Amino acid sequence: MATAETAVTGVSFALTDEQKELRAVAREFATKEIRPKAAEYDVQMTHPVDVIAKAHEVGLMNLNIPAEQGGLGLNSFDSMLVGEELNWGCTGIGTSLGANGLGAGPVMIAGSDEQKSTWLPPLLEEPILCSFGLSEPEAGSDVARLKTTAVRRGDEYVLNGSKTFITNAGYAAWTVVFAKTDVSKGHRGMSAFIVPMDTPGVTIEQHLDKMGQRATDTSAFALQDVVVPAANRLGEEGDGFKLAMQTLDFTRPGTAIGAVGVAQAAYELSVEYAKERVTFDVPIAMHQGVNFMIADMATEIEAARLLTWQAAWMLDQGDRATLYSSFAKRFAADTAMKVTTDAVQVFGGYGYMKEYPVEKLMRDAKLFQIYEGTSQIQRLVIAKEIFIPRG
Ligand code: CAA
């Protein structure tokens, strides 16, 4: 199958030798360290602590942490190349490995030099996790409705509330918690705080049991009279909503490329199976009913990859990427769902069985249409960008 790097002329996404090497390292890691664990960790809902340790050791985590803090400082485009391969291995494990990008995103965007040098280097020194505490039981898509409060008390804030659906929170060293510092101001009364998860009053309530991506932890936690220093506030009071949106602009291409990874995996399995499985005296690849499905898979995966690469490229130019991040997230997530559903169809009865890998891919793909903003929220963002351009 032609890929973006060979298919595009004029506007070129031709990969450099270094980028090809980076992608090959990630594919090898996914093949040797992720794939062999994927099925078992899915069944057992295992937090992939061993894979996290190995990925950390070989430098496949925390890719965007800037060089000033001792990180690789990889740009968004290059981290897409790694993200696709890790998620090709398993999106549950891939999400566990990539979620530090979301957790640390607000610190990278809005942290002071002191905050950056306090909170980012430890992520490079040890395989520790951080998370992004935005969603609440009554505020998922509608962020402005969140109810967690942060009340100033001298040089501290006292936080109360609850968070849910938070990736890696159950194993995180710290979480960026979004809370209202002024409930009368709606989204303009929201602020962001770095909360160490061992602070008294933070309780992990549940490691949630999910349909797919079961090897990634998704937890609910409560904050009861949790005291954090005012020095842990990111930006000014009231900056929280915009910081959450800016973070999601930055991370949605990374989620989109995860969807491309799972779709690519389903596509490759479908091609192999279609060549082997015989009906009516020929491999099923010879039947138009099957090969048209596979032709559509290849086309749509390539379109999703290109859209995601473009969003990442725009971020790397310093452009406002809200529209393209949502284009990429919406299209890649919906493509992954369609491709993995069709992969089950190509496999027929076997596809529906847990013995074969594609039913897991279909369950895994579903989450891409929900987390980091549902496909409907992406359309809402796109429509706002069209009708109320913010420049
Ligand atoms: N960058 C900067 N500022 C932005 C912005 C952006 N991308 N988007 C909006 N803003 C600003 C607006 O300019 C506006 O500013 P003013 O106060 O100056 O007017 C303000 O923010 C409010 O914007 P809207 O009126 O557009 O806000 P809204 O309340 O209508 O909702 C929304 C916007 C896009 C629907 C938003 O609520 C949203 O993105 N919802 C989805 C949330 C989401 O993705 N959650 C996933 C959580 S993370 C996760 O899933 C990972 C995990 O761990 C599982």
CSV table of C-alpha atoms and ligand atoms in Angstrom, one decimal:
chain,number,residue,atom,x,y,z
A,1,MET,CA,0.0,0.0,0.0
A,2,ALA,CA,1.3,3.4,-0.9
A,3,THR,CA,1.8,5.5,2.2
A,4,ALA,CA,1.7,9.3,2.7
A,5,GLU,CA,5.5,9.5,2.3
A,6,THR,CA,5.5,7.9,-1.1
A,7,ALA,CA,2.1,9.2,-2.4
A,8,VAL,CA,2.6,12.9,-1.9
A,9,THR,CA,4.5,15.0,-4.4
A,10,GLY,CA,4.8,18.8,-4.4
A,11,VAL,CA,3.8,19.2,-0.7
A,12,SER,CA,6.0,16.6,0.7
A,13,PHE,CA,5.7,14.5,3.7
A,14,ALA,CA,8.8,12.5,2.7
A,15,LEU,CA,10.3,11.1,5.8
A,16,THR,CA,14.0,11.7,6.6
A,17,ASP,CA,16.3,8.7,7.4
A,18,GLU,CA,16.1,9.7,11.1
A,19,GLN,CA,12.3,9.7,11.0
A,20,LYS,CA,12.2,6.3,9.3
A,21,GLU,CA,14.6,5.0,11.9
A,22,LEU,CA,12.5,6.4,14.7
A,23,ARG,CA,9.4,4.7,13.3
A,24,ALA,CA,11.3,1.4,12.8
A,25,VAL,CA,12.4,1.5,16.5
A,26,ALA,CA,8.8,2.0,17.6
A,27,ARG,CA,7.5,-0.8,15.3
A,28,GLU,CA,10.2,-3.1,16.7
A,29,PHE,CA,9.2,-2.3,20.2
A,30,ALA,CA,5.5,-2.8,19.4
A,31,THR,CA,6.2,-6.1,17.8
A,32,LYS,CA,8.5,-7.5,20.5
A,33,GLU,CA,7.2,-5.9,23.7
A,34,ILE,CA,3.6,-4.9,23.1
A,35,ARG,CA,1.9,-7.4,20.8
A,36,PRO,CA,2.9,-10.5,22.8
A,37,LYS,CA,1.1,-9.0,25.9
A,38,ALA,CA,-1.9,-7.4,24.2
A,39,ALA,CA,-4.4,-10.2,24.4
A,40,GLU,CA,-3.6,-11.3,27.9
A,41,TYR,CA,-3.5,-7.7,29.3
A,42,ASP,CA,-6.9,-7.1,27.6
A,43,VAL,CA,-8.5,-10.1,29.3
A,44,GLN,CA,-6.9,-9.4,32.7
A,45,MET,CA,-7.3,-5.6,32.6
A,46,THR,CA,-3.6,-5.4,33.5
A,47,HIS,CA,-1.9,-2.1,34.0
A,48,PRO,CA,1.2,-2.6,31.8
A,49,VAL,CA,3.8,-1.6,34.3
A,50,ASP,CA,6.5,-3.8,32.7
A,51,VAL,CA,5.9,-2.4,29.2
A,52,ILE,CA,5.9,1.2,30.7
A,53,ALA,CA,9.3,0.5,32.3
A,54,LYS,CA,10.8,-0.9,29.1
A,55,ALA,CA,9.4,1.9,26.9
A,56,HIS,CA,10.7,4.5,29.4
A,57,GLU,CA,14.1,2.8,29.3
A,58,VAL,CA,14.4,2.9,25.5
A,59,GLY,CA,13.1,6.5,25.3
A,60,LEU,CA,9.6,5.9,23.8
A,61,MET,CA,7.8,7.9,26.5
A,62,ASN,CA,7.5,11.7,27.3
A,63,LEU,CA,8.7,12.5,23.7
A,64,ASN,CA,7.6,16.1,23.8
A,65,ILE,CA,9.3,17.2,27.0
A,66,PRO,CA,11.6,20.1,26.0
A,67,ALA,CA,15.4,19.8,25.9
A,68,GLU,CA,15.6,22.5,28.6
A,69,GLN,CA,14.1,20.1,31.0
A,70,GLY,CA,16.3,17.3,29.8
A,71,GLY,CA,13.8,15.7,27.3
A,72,LEU,CA,14.0,14.7,23.7
A,73,GLY,CA,11.9,17.7,22.7
A,74,LEU,CA,10.5,15.8,19.8
A,75,ASN,CA,8.1,17.8,17.7
A,76,SER,CA,4.5,16.7,17.2
A,77,PHE,CA,5.1,15.3,13.7
A,78,ASP,CA,7.8,13.0,14.8
A,79,SER,CA,5.9,11.8,17.9
A,80,MET,CA,3.1,10.8,15.5
A,81,LEU,CA,5.4,8.3,13.9
A,82,VAL,CA,6.1,6.7,17.2
A,83,GLY,CA,2.4,6.9,18.4
A,84,GLU,CA,1.1,5.1,15.3
A,85,GLU,CA,3.4,2.2,15.8
A,86,LEU,CA,2.8,1.8,19.6
A,87,ASN,CA,-0.9,1.9,19.0
A,88,TRP,CA,-0.6,-0.6,16.1
A,89,GLY,CA,0.8,-2.9,18.8
A,90,CYS,CA,-2.1,-2.4,21.2
A,91,THR,CA,-4.1,0.8,21.8
A,92,GLY,CA,-4.7,-0.1,25.5
A,93,ILE,CA,-0.9,-0.3,26.1
A,94,GLY,CA,-0.2,2.5,23.6
A,95,THR,CA,-2.6,4.9,25.5
A,96,SER,CA,-0.9,4.0,28.8
A,97,LEU,CA,2.5,4.9,27.2
A,98,GLY,CA,1.3,8.1,25.6
A,99,ALA,CA,-1.0,9.6,28.3
A,100,ASN,CA,1.9,11.4,30.0
A,101,GLY,CA,1.7,13.8,27.0
A,102,LEU,CA,-1.8,14.8,28.1
A,103,GLY,CA,-1.0,14.9,31.8
A,104,ALA,CA,2.1,17.0,31.3
A,105,GLY,CA,0.6,19.1,28.4
A,106,PRO,CA,-0.8,21.9,30.7
A,107,VAL,CA,2.6,22.2,32.4
A,108,MET,CA,4.5,22.4,29.1
A,109,ILE,CA,2.0,25.0,27.8
A,110,ALA,CA,1.4,27.2,30.9
A,111,GLY,CA,4.0,26.2,33.5
A,112,SER,CA,6.5,28.7,34.8
A,113,ASP,CA,10.2,27.8,34.4
A,114,GLU,CA,10.2,26.7,38.1
A,115,GLN,CA,7.1,24.5,37.6
A,116,LYS,CA,8.5,23.0,34.5
A,117,SER,CA,11.8,22.2,36.2
A,118,THR,CA,10.0,20.8,39.2
A,119,TRP,CA,7.5,18.5,37.6
A,120,LEU,CA,8.9,17.5,34.2
A,121,PRO,CA,12.4,16.1,34.8
A,122,PRO,CA,11.2,13.4,37.2
A,123,LEU,CA,9.1,11.9,34.4
A,124,LEU,CA,12.3,11.4,32.5
A,125,GLU,CA,14.3,10.0,35.4
A,126,GLU,CA,11.8,7.3,36.4
A,127,PRO,CA,8.8,5.5,34.7
A,128,ILE,CA,6.3,7.6,36.6
A,129,LEU,CA,2.9,8.7,35.3
A,130,CYS,CA,0.9,11.9,35.4
A,131,SER,CA,-2.7,12.5,34.3
A,132,PHE,CA,-5.2,15.1,33.2
A,133,GLY,CA,-8.1,15.6,35.6
A,134,LEU,CA,-10.8,17.3,33.6
A,135,SER,CA,-13.8,15.1,33.3
A,136,GLU,CA,-16.3,14.7,36.1
A,137,PRO,CA,-19.4,12.5,36.7
A,138,GLU,CA,-21.6,15.4,35.5
A,139,ALA,CA,-19.2,17.2,33.2
A,140,GLY,CA,-17.6,15.3,30.3
A,141,SER,CA,-18.4,17.0,27.0
A,142,ASP,CA,-19.6,20.2,28.7
A,143,VAL,CA,-16.4,21.2,30.5
A,144,ALA,CA,-17.7,24.5,31.9
A,145,ARG,CA,-20.2,22.5,34.1
A,146,LEU,CA,-17.5,21.0,36.2
A,147,LYS,CA,-18.1,21.2,39.9
A,148,THR,CA,-14.8,20.7,41.6
A,149,THR,CA,-13.9,23.8,43.6
A,150,ALA,CA,-10.6,25.3,44.7
A,151,VAL,CA,-10.8,27.8,47.5
A,152,ARG,CA,-7.8,30.1,48.3
A,153,ARG,CA,-6.6,30.0,51.9
A,154,GLY,CA,-3.4,32.1,52.3
A,155,ASP,CA,-0.7,30.5,50.3
A,156,GLU,CA,-2.7,27.4,49.6
A,157,TYR,CA,-5.8,26.2,47.8
A,158,VAL,CA,-8.3,23.6,49.2
A,159,LEU,CA,-9.8,21.4,46.6
A,160,ASN,CA,-13.1,19.4,46.8
A,161,GLY,CA,-14.8,17.4,44.2
A,162,SER,CA,-14.6,14.2,42.1
A,163,LYS,CA,-13.1,13.3,38.7
A,164,THR,CA,-13.8,10.3,36.5
A,165,PHE,CA,-12.7,8.6,33.3
A,166,ILE,CA,-9.1,9.8,34.0
A,167,THR,CA,-6.5,7.9,32.0
A,168,ASN,CA,-3.7,6.5,34.3
A,169,ALA,CA,-5.0,8.4,37.4
A,170,GLY,CA,-5.0,5.2,39.4
A,171,TYR,CA,-1.2,5.0,39.0
A,172,ALA,CA,-0.2,8.6,38.6
A,173,ALA,CA,2.3,10.5,40.7
A,174,TRP,CA,0.4,13.7,40.0
A,175,THR,CA,-2.6,15.0,38.1
A,176,VAL,CA,-3.4,18.4,36.7
A,177,VAL,CA,-6.8,19.0,38.3
A,178,PHE,CA,-9.2,21.6,36.8
A,179,ALA,CA,-11.4,23.3,39.4
A,180,LYS,CA,-13.6,26.3,39.8
A,181,THR,CA,-11.9,29.1,41.8
A,182,ASP,CA,-15.0,31.3,41.1
A,183,VAL,CA,-18.2,29.5,40.5
A,184,SER,CA,-20.0,32.7,39.5
A,185,LYS,CA,-17.9,33.1,36.4
A,186,GLY,CA,-18.7,29.9,34.5
A,187,HIS,CA,-15.8,28.8,32.3
A,188,ARG,CA,-13.9,32.0,33.2
A,189,GLY,CA,-13.9,30.9,36.8
A,190,MET,CA,-11.9,27.8,36.2
A,191,SER,CA,-8.2,27.2,37.2
A,192,ALA,CA,-5.7,24.4,36.9
A,193,PHE,CA,-3.6,22.8,39.8
A,194,ILE,CA,-0.9,20.2,39.9
A,195,VAL,CA,-2.0,17.8,42.6
A,196,PRO,CA,0.4,15.1,43.8
A,197,MET,CA,-1.8,12.0,44.1
A,198,ASP,CA,-0.4,11.1,47.5
A,199,THR,CA,-1.8,14.3,49.0
A,200,PRO,CA,-4.1,13.5,52.0
A,201,GLY,CA,-7.7,13.6,50.8
A,202,VAL,CA,-7.1,12.2,47.3
A,203,THR,CA,-8.8,8.8,47.1
A,204,ILE,CA,-8.8,6.5,44.0
A,205,GLU,CA,-12.4,5.3,44.1
A,206,GLN,CA,-12.4,2.9,41.2
A,207,HIS,CA,-10.3,1.4,38.4
A,208,LEU,CA,-13.1,1.4,35.8
A,209,ASP,CA,-13.9,-1.7,33.9
A,210,LYS,CA,-14.0,-0.9,30.2
A,211,MET,CA,-15.2,-2.4,27.0
A,212,GLY,CA,-11.9,-1.9,25.2
A,213,GLN,CA,-8.4,-0.5,25.7
A,214,ARG,CA,-8.5,-2.5,28.9
A,215,ALA,CA,-4.7,-2.4,29.4
A,216,THR,CA,-4.9,1.3,30.1
A,217,ASP,CA,-6.0,2.4,33.5
A,218,THR,CA,-9.1,4.6,33.6
A,219,SER,CA,-9.9,5.7,37.1
A,220,ALA,CA,-12.3,7.8,39.2
A,221,PHE,CA,-11.0,9.7,42.2
A,222,ALA,CA,-12.3,12.0,44.9
A,223,LEU,CA,-10.7,15.1,46.3
A,224,GLN,CA,-11.7,15.9,49.9
A,225,ASP,CA,-10.2,19.0,51.5
A,226,VAL,CA,-7.1,18.5,49.5
A,227,VAL,CA,-4.5,21.2,50.2
A,228,VAL,CA,-2.0,22.2,47.6
A,229,PRO,CA,0.4,25.2,47.6
A,230,ALA,CA,-0.6,28.2,45.5
A,231,ALA,CA,2.7,27.6,43.7
A,232,ASN,CA,1.0,24.5,42.1
A,233,ARG,CA,-1.5,26.7,40.2
A,234,LEU,CA,-0.8,26.8,36.5
A,235,GLY,CA,-1.2,30.3,35.0
A,236,GLU,CA,-3.5,32.8,36.6
A,237,GLU,CA,-6.9,32.2,38.3
A,238,GLY,CA,-9.5,31.9,35.5
A,239,ASP,CA,-7.0,30.5,32.9
A,240,GLY,CA,-8.1,26.9,33.4
A,241,PHE,CA,-10.7,26.5,30.7
A,242,LYS,CA,-8.5,27.9,27.9
A,243,LEU,CA,-5.6,25.9,29.2
A,244,ALA,CA,-7.7,22.7,28.9
A,245,MET,CA,-8.7,23.6,25.4
A,246,GLN,CA,-5.2,24.5,24.3
A,247,THR,CA,-3.9,21.2,25.8
A,248,LEU,CA,-6.6,19.3,23.8
A,249,ASP,CA,-5.6,21.1,20.6
A,250,PHE,CA,-2.1,19.9,21.2
A,251,THR,CA,-3.0,16.3,22.1
A,252,ARG,CA,-5.9,15.4,19.8
A,253,PRO,CA,-3.6,14.6,16.8
A,254,GLY,CA,-1.8,12.2,19.1
A,255,THR,CA,-5.1,10.5,19.8
A,256,ALA,CA,-6.0,10.6,16.1
A,257,ILE,CA,-2.7,8.8,15.2
A,258,GLY,CA,-3.6,6.1,17.8
A,259,ALA,CA,-6.8,5.5,15.9
A,260,VAL,CA,-4.8,5.2,12.7
A,261,GLY,CA,-2.6,2.6,14.4
A,262,VAL,CA,-5.5,0.4,15.4
A,263,ALA,CA,-7.1,0.8,12.0
A,264,GLN,CA,-3.8,-0.1,10.3
A,265,ALA,CA,-3.5,-3.2,12.5
A,266,ALA,CA,-7.1,-4.3,11.5
A,267,TYR,CA,-6.4,-3.6,7.8
A,268,GLU,CA,-3.2,-5.7,7.8
A,269,LEU,CA,-4.9,-8.7,9.5
A,270,SER,CA,-7.8,-8.4,7.0
A,271,VAL,CA,-5.5,-8.4,4.0
A,272,GLU,CA,-3.7,-11.6,5.2
A,273,TYR,CA,-6.9,-13.3,6.1
A,274,ALA,CA,-8.5,-12.4,2.7
A,275,LYS,CA,-5.6,-14.0,0.9
A,276,GLU,CA,-5.8,-17.3,3.0
A,277,ARG,CA,-9.5,-17.9,3.4
A,278,VAL,CA,-11.1,-19.7,0.5
A,279,THR,CA,-14.8,-19.7,-0.4
A,280,PHE,CA,-16.4,-20.7,-3.7
A,281,ASP,CA,-13.0,-22.1,-4.8
A,282,VAL,CA,-11.1,-18.8,-4.5
A,283,PRO,CA,-9.5,-16.7,-1.7
A,284,ILE,CA,-12.1,-14.3,-0.4
A,285,ALA,CA,-9.8,-11.5,-1.6
A,286,MET,CA,-11.0,-12.3,-5.1
A,287,HIS,CA,-14.6,-11.4,-4.2
A,288,GLN,CA,-15.6,-7.8,-4.8
A,289,GLY,CA,-17.7,-7.8,-1.6
A,290,VAL,CA,-14.5,-8.3,0.3
A,291,ASN,CA,-11.9,-6.5,-1.7
A,292,PHE,CA,-13.9,-3.3,-2.0
A,293,MET,CA,-14.2,-3.3,1.8
A,294,ILE,CA,-10.4,-3.6,2.0
A,295,ALA,CA,-9.9,-0.9,-0.7
A,296,ASP,CA,-12.0,1.5,1.4
A,297,MET,CA,-10.0,0.6,4.5
A,298,ALA,CA,-6.7,1.4,2.8
A,299,THR,CA,-8.1,4.7,1.4
A,300,GLU,CA,-9.6,6.0,4.6
A,301,ILE,CA,-6.6,5.0,6.7
A,302,GLU,CA,-4.3,6.9,4.4
A,303,ALA,CA,-6.6,10.0,4.5
A,304,ALA,CA,-6.8,9.8,8.3
A,305,ARG,CA,-3.0,9.5,8.5
A,306,LEU,CA,-2.5,12.5,6.2
A,307,LEU,CA,-5.0,14.7,8.1
A,308,THR,CA,-3.3,13.8,11.3
A,309,TRP,CA,0.2,14.6,9.9
A,310,GLN,CA,-1.1,17.9,8.7
A,311,ALA,CA,-2.5,18.8,12.1
A,312,ALA,CA,0.8,17.8,13.7
A,313,TRP,CA,2.8,19.8,11.1
A,314,MET,CA,0.6,22.9,11.8
A,315,LEU,CA,1.3,22.6,15.6
A,316,ASP,CA,5.0,22.4,14.8
A,317,GLN,CA,4.7,25.7,12.8
A,318,GLY,CA,3.3,27.3,15.8
A,319,ASP,CA,-0.1,27.7,14.0
A,320,ARG,CA,-3.4,27.6,15.9
A,321,ALA,CA,-4.4,24.0,15.1
A,322,THR,CA,-7.9,23.8,16.7
A,323,LEU,CA,-9.6,23.1,13.4
A,324,TYR,CA,-7.1,20.6,12.1
A,325,SER,CA,-6.8,18.8,15.4
A,326,SER,CA,-10.5,18.3,15.5
A,327,PHE,CA,-10.6,17.3,11.8
A,328,ALA,CA,-8.0,14.7,12.5
A,329,LYS,CA,-9.5,13.4,15.7
A,330,ARG,CA,-13.0,13.2,14.3
A,331,PHE,CA,-12.0,11.5,11.0
A,332,ALA,CA,-9.4,9.1,12.4
A,333,ALA,CA,-11.7,8.0,15.2
A,334,ASP,CA,-14.6,7.3,12.9
A,335,THR,CA,-12.3,5.6,10.4
A,336,ALA,CA,-10.9,3.3,13.1
A,337,MET,CA,-14.4,2.3,14.1
A,338,LYS,CA,-15.5,1.6,10.5
A,339,VAL,CA,-12.3,-0.2,9.6
A,340,THR,CA,-12.3,-2.4,12.6
A,341,THR,CA,-16.0,-3.2,12.2
A,342,ASP,CA,-15.3,-4.2,8.6
A,343,ALA,CA,-12.3,-6.3,9.7
A,344,VAL,CA,-14.7,-8.3,11.9
A,345,GLN,CA,-16.9,-8.7,8.8
A,346,VAL,CA,-14.0,-9.9,6.6
A,347,PHE,CA,-13.2,-12.5,9.2
A,348,GLY,CA,-16.9,-13.5,9.4
A,349,GLY,CA,-17.8,-15.9,12.3
A,350,TYR,CA,-14.2,-16.1,13.3
A,351,GLY,CA,-14.0,-12.3,13.6
A,352,TYR,CA,-16.6,-12.3,16.3
A,353,MET,CA,-14.7,-14.9,18.3
A,354,LYS,CA,-12.3,-13.9,21.1
A,355,GLU,CA,-9.9,-16.4,19.7
A,356,TYR,CA,-9.1,-14.1,16.8
A,357,PRO,CA,-7.6,-10.6,17.2
A,358,VAL,CA,-10.1,-8.4,15.4
A,359,GLU,CA,-12.9,-8.3,17.9
A,360,LYS,CA,-10.5,-6.7,20.4
A,361,LEU,CA,-9.5,-4.1,17.8
A,362,MET,CA,-13.2,-3.2,17.3
A,363,ARG,CA,-13.7,-2.8,21.1
A,364,ASP,CA,-10.5,-0.8,21.3
A,365,ALA,CA,-11.5,1.5,18.4
A,366,LYS,CA,-14.8,2.5,20.0
A,367,LEU,CA,-13.0,4.6,22.7
A,368,PHE,CA,-11.4,6.9,20.1
A,369,GLN,CA,-14.9,8.2,19.3
A,370,ILE,CA,-15.4,9.1,23.0
A,371,TYR,CA,-12.2,10.2,24.8
A,372,GLU,CA,-10.5,13.5,24.3
A,373,GLY,CA,-13.8,14.8,23.0
A,374,THR,CA,-16.4,12.7,21.3
A,375,SER,CA,-16.8,12.7,17.6
A,376,GLN,CA,-19.8,14.9,18.1
A,377,ILE,CA,-17.8,17.4,20.2
A,378,GLN,CA,-15.2,17.4,17.4
A,379,ARG,CA,-17.9,18.4,14.9
A,380,LEU,CA,-19.1,21.1,17.4
A,381,VAL,CA,-15.5,22.5,17.5
A,382,ILE,CA,-15.3,22.3,13.7
A,383,ALA,CA,-18.6,24.1,13.3
A,384,LYS,CA,-17.6,26.8,15.8
A,385,GLU,CA,-14.3,27.3,13.8
A,386,ILE,CA,-16.3,27.6,10.6
A,387,PHE,CA,-19.0,30.0,11.9
A,388,ILE,CA,-17.3,31.8,14.7
A,389,PRO,CA,-13.6,31.9,13.6
A,390,ARG,CA,-11.4,32.9,16.5
A,391,GLY,CA,-8.2,33.6,14.5
B,1,CAA,N1,-8.0,27.5,22.5
B,1,CAA,C1,-8.1,28.7,23.2
B,1,CAA,N2,-9.2,29.1,23.7
B,1,CAA,C2,-10.4,28.5,23.4
B,1,CAA,C3,-10.4,27.3,22.6
B,1,CAA,C4,-9.1,26.8,22.2
B,1,CAA,N3,-9.0,25.7,21.4
B,1,CAA,N4,-11.6,26.8,22.5
B,1,CAA,C5,-12.4,27.7,23.2
B,1,CAA,N5,-11.6,28.7,23.7
B,1,CAA,C6,-12.1,29.8,24.5
B,1,CAA,C7,-13.1,30.7,23.7
B,1,CAA,O1,-12.5,31.6,22.9
B,1,CAA,C8,-13.9,31.3,24.8
B,1,CAA,O2,-13.2,32.4,25.3
B,1,CAA,P1,-13.9,33.7,26.0
B,1,CAA,O3,-14.1,33.2,27.4
B,1,CAA,O4,-12.9,34.7,25.9
B,1,CAA,O5,-15.1,34.0,25.3
B,1,CAA,C9,-14.0,30.2,25.8
B,1,CAA,O6,-12.8,29.4,25.6
B,1,CAA,C10,-15.2,29.4,25.8
B,1,CAA,O7,-15.3,28.8,24.6
B,1,CAA,P2,-16.7,28.1,24.1
B,1,CAA,O8,-17.7,29.2,24.2
B,1,CAA,O9,-16.4,27.6,22.7
B,1,CAA,O10,-17.0,27.0,25.2
B,1,CAA,P3,-18.1,26.0,25.3
B,1,CAA,O11,-18.5,25.9,26.7
B,1,CAA,O12,-19.2,26.3,24.3
B,1,CAA,O13,-17.5,24.5,25.0
B,1,CAA,C11,-16.3,22.8,24.0
B,1,CAA,C12,-16.5,24.3,24.2
B,1,CAA,C13,-15.4,22.7,22.7
B,1,CAA,C14,-17.5,22.0,23.8
B,1,CAA,C15,-15.5,22.2,25.2
B,1,CAA,O14,-16.3,22.1,26.3
B,1,CAA,C16,-14.9,20.8,24.9
B,1,CAA,O15,-13.8,20.7,24.3
B,1,CAA,N6,-15.5,19.7,25.4
B,1,CAA,C17,-15.0,18.4,25.2
B,1,CAA,C18,-14.0,18.1,26.4
B,1,CAA,C19,-13.1,17.0,26.2
B,1,CAA,O16,-12.5,16.8,25.1
B,1,CAA,N7,-13.0,16.2,27.2
B,1,CAA,C20,-12.1,15.1,27.2
B,1,CAA,C21,-11.3,15.1,28.5
B,1,CAA,S1,-9.7,14.4,28.3
B,1,CAA,C22,-9.8,12.8,28.0
B,1,CAA,O17,-10.8,12.3,27.6
B,1,CAA,C23,-8.6,12.0,28.3
B,1,CAA,C24,-8.7,11.0,29.4
B,1,CAA,O18,-7.9,11.0,30.3
B,1,CAA,C25,-9.8,10.0,29.3
